[in-house]
Structures are given as C-alpha cells and as structure tokens.
Short mmCIF file of C-alpha atoms and ligand atoms in Angstrom, two decimals:
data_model
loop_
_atom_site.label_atom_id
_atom_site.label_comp_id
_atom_site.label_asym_id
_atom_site.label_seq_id
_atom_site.Cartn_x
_atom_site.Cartn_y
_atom_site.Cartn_z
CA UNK A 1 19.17 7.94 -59.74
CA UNK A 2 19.43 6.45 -56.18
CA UNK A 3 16.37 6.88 -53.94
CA UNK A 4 17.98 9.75 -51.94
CA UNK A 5 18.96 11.60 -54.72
CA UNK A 6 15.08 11.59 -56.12
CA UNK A 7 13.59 12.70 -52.50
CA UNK A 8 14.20 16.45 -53.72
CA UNK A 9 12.69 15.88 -57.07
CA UNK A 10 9.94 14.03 -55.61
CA UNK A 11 9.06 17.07 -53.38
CA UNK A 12 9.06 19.32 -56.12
CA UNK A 13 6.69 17.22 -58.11
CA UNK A 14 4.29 17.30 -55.23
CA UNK A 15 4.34 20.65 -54.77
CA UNK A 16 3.23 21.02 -58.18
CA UNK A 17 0.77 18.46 -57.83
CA UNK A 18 -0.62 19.77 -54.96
CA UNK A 19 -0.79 23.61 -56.43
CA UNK A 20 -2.57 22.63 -59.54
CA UNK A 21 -5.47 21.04 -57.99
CA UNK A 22 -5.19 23.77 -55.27
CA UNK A 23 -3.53 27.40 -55.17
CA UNK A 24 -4.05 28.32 -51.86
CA UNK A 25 -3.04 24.96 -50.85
CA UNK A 26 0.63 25.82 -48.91
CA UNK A 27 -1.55 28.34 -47.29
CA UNK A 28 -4.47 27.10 -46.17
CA UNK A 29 -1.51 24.34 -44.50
CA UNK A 30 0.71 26.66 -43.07
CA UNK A 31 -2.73 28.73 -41.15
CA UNK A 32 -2.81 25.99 -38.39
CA UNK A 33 -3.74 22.37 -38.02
CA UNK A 34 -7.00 21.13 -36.18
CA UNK A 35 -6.42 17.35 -36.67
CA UNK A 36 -9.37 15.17 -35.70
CA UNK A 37 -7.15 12.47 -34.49
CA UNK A 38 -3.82 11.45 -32.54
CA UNK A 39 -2.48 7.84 -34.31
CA UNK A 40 0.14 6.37 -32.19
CA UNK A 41 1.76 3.30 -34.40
CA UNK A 42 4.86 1.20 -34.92
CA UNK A 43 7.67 2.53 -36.82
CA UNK A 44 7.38 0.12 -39.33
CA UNK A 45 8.41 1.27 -42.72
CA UNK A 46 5.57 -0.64 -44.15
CA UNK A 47 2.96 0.92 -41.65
CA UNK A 48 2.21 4.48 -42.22
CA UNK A 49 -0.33 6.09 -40.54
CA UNK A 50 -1.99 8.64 -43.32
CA UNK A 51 -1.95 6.97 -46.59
CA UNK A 52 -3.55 3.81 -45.30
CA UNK A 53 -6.34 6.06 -43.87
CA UNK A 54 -7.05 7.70 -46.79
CA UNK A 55 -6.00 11.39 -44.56
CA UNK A 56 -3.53 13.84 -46.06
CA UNK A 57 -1.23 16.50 -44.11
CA UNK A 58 -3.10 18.43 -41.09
CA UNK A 59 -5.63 15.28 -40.39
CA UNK A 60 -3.67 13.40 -38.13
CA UNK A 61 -1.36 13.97 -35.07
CA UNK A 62 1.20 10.94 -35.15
CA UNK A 63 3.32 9.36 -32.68
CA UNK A 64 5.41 6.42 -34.34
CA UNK A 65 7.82 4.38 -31.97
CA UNK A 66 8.74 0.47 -32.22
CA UNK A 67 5.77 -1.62 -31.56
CA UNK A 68 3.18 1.15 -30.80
CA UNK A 69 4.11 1.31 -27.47
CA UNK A 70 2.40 3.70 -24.61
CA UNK A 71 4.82 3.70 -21.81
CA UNK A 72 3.94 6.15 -18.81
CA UNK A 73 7.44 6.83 -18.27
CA UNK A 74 8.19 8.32 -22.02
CA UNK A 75 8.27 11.63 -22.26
CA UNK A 76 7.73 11.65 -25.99
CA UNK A 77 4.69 9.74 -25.76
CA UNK A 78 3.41 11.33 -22.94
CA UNK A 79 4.17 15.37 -24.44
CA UNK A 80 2.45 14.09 -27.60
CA UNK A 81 -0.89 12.86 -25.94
CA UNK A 82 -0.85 16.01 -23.37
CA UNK A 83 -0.57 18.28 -26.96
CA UNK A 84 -3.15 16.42 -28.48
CA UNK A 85 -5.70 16.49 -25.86
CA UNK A 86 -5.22 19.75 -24.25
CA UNK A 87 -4.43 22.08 -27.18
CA UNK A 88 -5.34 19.88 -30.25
CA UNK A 89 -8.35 18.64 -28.66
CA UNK A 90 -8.58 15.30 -30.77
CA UNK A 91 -12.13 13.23 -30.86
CA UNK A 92 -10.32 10.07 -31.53
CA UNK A 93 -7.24 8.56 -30.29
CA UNK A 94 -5.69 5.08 -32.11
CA UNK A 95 -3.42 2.54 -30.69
CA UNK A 96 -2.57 1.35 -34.43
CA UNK A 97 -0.66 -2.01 -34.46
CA UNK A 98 -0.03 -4.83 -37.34
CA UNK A 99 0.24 -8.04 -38.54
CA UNK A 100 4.11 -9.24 -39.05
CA UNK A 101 5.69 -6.98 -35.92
CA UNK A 102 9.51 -7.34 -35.27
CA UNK A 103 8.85 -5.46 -32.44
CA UNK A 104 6.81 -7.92 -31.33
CA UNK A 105 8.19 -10.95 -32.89
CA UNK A 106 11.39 -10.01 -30.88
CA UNK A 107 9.79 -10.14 -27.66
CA UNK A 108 8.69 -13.41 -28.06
CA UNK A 109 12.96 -14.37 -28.88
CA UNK A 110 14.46 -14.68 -25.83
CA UNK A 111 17.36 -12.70 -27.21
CA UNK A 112 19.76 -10.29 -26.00
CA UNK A 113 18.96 -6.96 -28.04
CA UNK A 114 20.93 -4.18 -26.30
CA UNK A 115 18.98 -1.25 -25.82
CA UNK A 116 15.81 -2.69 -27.33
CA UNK A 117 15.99 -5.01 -24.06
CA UNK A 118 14.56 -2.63 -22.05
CA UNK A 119 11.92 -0.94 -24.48
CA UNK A 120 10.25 -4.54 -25.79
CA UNK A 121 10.61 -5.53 -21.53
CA UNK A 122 7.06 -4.07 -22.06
CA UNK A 123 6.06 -6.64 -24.44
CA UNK A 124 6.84 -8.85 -22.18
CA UNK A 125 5.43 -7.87 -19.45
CA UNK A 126 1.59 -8.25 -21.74
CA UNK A 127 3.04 -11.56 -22.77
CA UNK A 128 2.79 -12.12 -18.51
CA UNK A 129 -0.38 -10.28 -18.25
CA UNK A 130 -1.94 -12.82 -20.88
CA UNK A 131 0.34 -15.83 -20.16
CA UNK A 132 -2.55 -18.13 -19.55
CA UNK A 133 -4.28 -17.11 -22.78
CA UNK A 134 -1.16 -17.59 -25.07
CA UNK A 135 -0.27 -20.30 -23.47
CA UNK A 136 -3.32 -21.91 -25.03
CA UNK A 137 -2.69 -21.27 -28.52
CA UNK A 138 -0.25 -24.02 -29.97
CA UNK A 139 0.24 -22.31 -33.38
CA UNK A 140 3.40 -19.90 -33.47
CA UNK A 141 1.75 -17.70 -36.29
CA UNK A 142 -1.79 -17.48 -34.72
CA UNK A 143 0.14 -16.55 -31.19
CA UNK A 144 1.82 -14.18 -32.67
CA UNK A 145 -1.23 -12.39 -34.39
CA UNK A 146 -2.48 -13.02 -30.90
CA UNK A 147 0.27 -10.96 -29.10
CA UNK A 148 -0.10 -8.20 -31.66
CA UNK A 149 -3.80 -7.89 -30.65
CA UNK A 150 -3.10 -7.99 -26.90
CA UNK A 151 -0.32 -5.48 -27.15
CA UNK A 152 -2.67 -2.80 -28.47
CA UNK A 153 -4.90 -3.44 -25.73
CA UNK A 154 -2.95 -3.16 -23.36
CA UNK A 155 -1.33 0.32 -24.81
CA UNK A 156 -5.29 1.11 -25.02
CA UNK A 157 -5.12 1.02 -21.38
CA UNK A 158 -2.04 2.85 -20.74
CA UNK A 159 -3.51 5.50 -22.56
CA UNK A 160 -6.81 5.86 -20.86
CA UNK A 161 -4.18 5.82 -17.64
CA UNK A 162 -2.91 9.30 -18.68
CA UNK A 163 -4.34 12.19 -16.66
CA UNK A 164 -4.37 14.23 -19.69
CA UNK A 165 -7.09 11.97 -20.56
CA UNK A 166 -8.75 11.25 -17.84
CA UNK A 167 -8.95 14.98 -17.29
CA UNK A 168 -10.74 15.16 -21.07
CA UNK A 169 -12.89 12.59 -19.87
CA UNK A 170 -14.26 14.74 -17.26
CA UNK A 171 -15.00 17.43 -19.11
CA UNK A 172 -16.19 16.67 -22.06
CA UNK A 173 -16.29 12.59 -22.41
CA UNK A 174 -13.68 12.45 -25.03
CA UNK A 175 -11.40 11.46 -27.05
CA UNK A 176 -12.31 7.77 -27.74
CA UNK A 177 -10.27 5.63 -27.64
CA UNK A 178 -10.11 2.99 -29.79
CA UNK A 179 -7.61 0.15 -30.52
CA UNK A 180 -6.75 -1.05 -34.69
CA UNK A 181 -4.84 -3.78 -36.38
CA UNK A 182 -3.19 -2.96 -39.46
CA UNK A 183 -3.14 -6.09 -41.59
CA UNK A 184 -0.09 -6.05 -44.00
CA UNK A 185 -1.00 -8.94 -45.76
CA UNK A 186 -4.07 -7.71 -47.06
CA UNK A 187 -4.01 -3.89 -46.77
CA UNK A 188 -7.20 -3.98 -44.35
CA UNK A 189 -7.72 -2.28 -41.18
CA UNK A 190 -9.42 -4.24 -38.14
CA UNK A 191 -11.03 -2.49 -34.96
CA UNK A 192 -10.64 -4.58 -32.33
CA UNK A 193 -13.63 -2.62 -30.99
CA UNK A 194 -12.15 -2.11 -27.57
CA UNK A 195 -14.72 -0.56 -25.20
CA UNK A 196 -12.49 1.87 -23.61
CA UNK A 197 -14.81 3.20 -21.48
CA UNK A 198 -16.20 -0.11 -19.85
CA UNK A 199 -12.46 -0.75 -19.54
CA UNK A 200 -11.50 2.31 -17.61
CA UNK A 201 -14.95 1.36 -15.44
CA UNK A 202 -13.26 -1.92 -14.57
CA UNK A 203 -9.94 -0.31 -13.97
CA UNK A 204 -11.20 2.94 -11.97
CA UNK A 205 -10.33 1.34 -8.81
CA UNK A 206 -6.63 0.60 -9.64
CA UNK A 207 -6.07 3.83 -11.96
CA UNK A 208 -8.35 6.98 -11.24
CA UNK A 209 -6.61 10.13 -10.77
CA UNK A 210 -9.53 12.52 -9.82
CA UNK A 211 -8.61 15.10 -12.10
CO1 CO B 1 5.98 -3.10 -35.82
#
C-alpha cells in the first residue's frame, strides 16, 4: 500500500490508540484549546513543530511558512499572532528555525525562483542587515548555519514589532519571545537565548506604537 492510501488507516489506528489510553479523549479535544504557545516554523517536511517538543494536539498554536518568516505585510502571519495573543493569550511565542534550510540556502543562490523571489527578498534583506558579519566567515557551511541563526533574529524582531504584541506587553508583560534552532542533524533544539525585551528597549525608538 502506497503512503496515501495508508493515511486513512493510520488515522483509524490512532484513534484507537488514543481511546484506549483515554475515553474521554475526542472530548476533552473537541471542549476548546488553551495552548501555552504560538510556534511559527519553516515548512520543512523534516521540521515539525509538536513531535520534536514532546507536545501533542491542543499545546501549540502553529504557523508554518518557508523559512519561518515574520513579514508585517502577511496577513496569515499577522491573523495568526493577533489570535494567539488576544484570544489565545499564549505565554510563549517561538521563531523556530533549522539547520539545512532551502529556504535559506536559496537566498544565498543568486537565482531566479519565480514567486519565491519575492518571499526569500526578505532573506536577503538580513543577509544586508548582517553583511559585515557574514562577510567575515569564509566557510560556506558555517555561513550558512550563520544565516539560519540571524534569520530567526531578525523574525524575533518583526514579531516584537506587531502591535498585537506590543499591546500584550503593556498589559501584562507577555508573551516571551524567544528565538530556537532546530538542529536536523542531531535532533537537538538550541535557544539562541534572544533577550527580546532588551531588544525591543534598543529598538523602542524606531518601532513603538503606544498601544
Ligand atoms: Co526551512
């Protein structure tokens, strides 16, 4: 049997898993969700969000687009941090990037992609943000890992540029926000351990909304 034709077996086995260690499962489920967290990551078939957390169905809010990108002009993004912070009200939210990125890697090709010109532009513009750094590092791979890094920063700071989240800030000093590294070569997860809020105190000046 070809993988599509097993997705509706598959389902019924977990339902069956998932009622035998817990009857009320499907119902406690469909009640409501109160997810702690909002994990915005690449698409990347290899770079789920849950399962490499350890959470299961109704922990985490995700937003999944190529190269974990937070643009301020995307409505998608932007309608899935205003749900998250205003009615959700998350404690956490993660910029999640990794290790081995086309996204990324495709940025750094100066290649003409068709509509993914315009979307990985943005990657290029933190590839100008950082040029001088980069520019240092004279091994491909390490730049690369480099780029990865940087690009989750600076989606860190698009973030914290949201007034949804600025607003949150105000009135009750959250959600953190915190920028990860998913490595695929070894399974591990890295915090970059961002400082989002001495960030935003640098960058009040330029992007403060008074909310
Ligand atoms: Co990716």
């Amino acid at each position: 049997m070809d993988k599509f034709s097993k997705i509706f077996e598959n389902n019924r086995q977990w339902i069956e898993e998932k009622l035998s260690l817990d009857p009320q499962y499907f119902d406690r489920l469909a009640a409501g969700q109160a997810p702690e967290f909002l994990y915005i990551g690449c698409s990347d078939s290899r770079a789920t969000a849950e399962e490499l957390m350890g959470m299961q169905p109704g922990d985490v809010f995700v937003h999944r687009n190529v190269a974990n990108m937070v643009v301020p002009t995307d409505n998608s993004v932007n309608a899935v941090i205003q749900f998250a912070v205003e009615f959700l009200k998350v404690k956490h939210i993660i910029v999640c990037g990794h290790y081995g990125c086309g996204g990324v890697k495709a940025a750094m090709t100066p290649s003409d992609m068709g509509q993914l010109n315009n979307w990985l532009q943005m990657v290029r513009d933190v590839i100008r943000i950082h040029h001088d750094e980069l520019d240092e590092i004279k091994d491909e791979e390490e730049k690369y890992k480099r780029l990865v890094e940087l690009n989750v920063q600076e989606q860190c700071i698009n973030v914290i540029k949201s007034p949804h989240v600025q607003r949150a800030w105000n009135e009750r000093k959250l959600p953190t926000v915190h920028g990860w590294i998913f490595d695929l070569h070894t399974g591990k997860l890295i915090d970059l351990g961002i400082d989002m809020g001495e960030a935003f105190g640098q960058l009040k000046e330029i992007y403060e909304l008074k909310t």
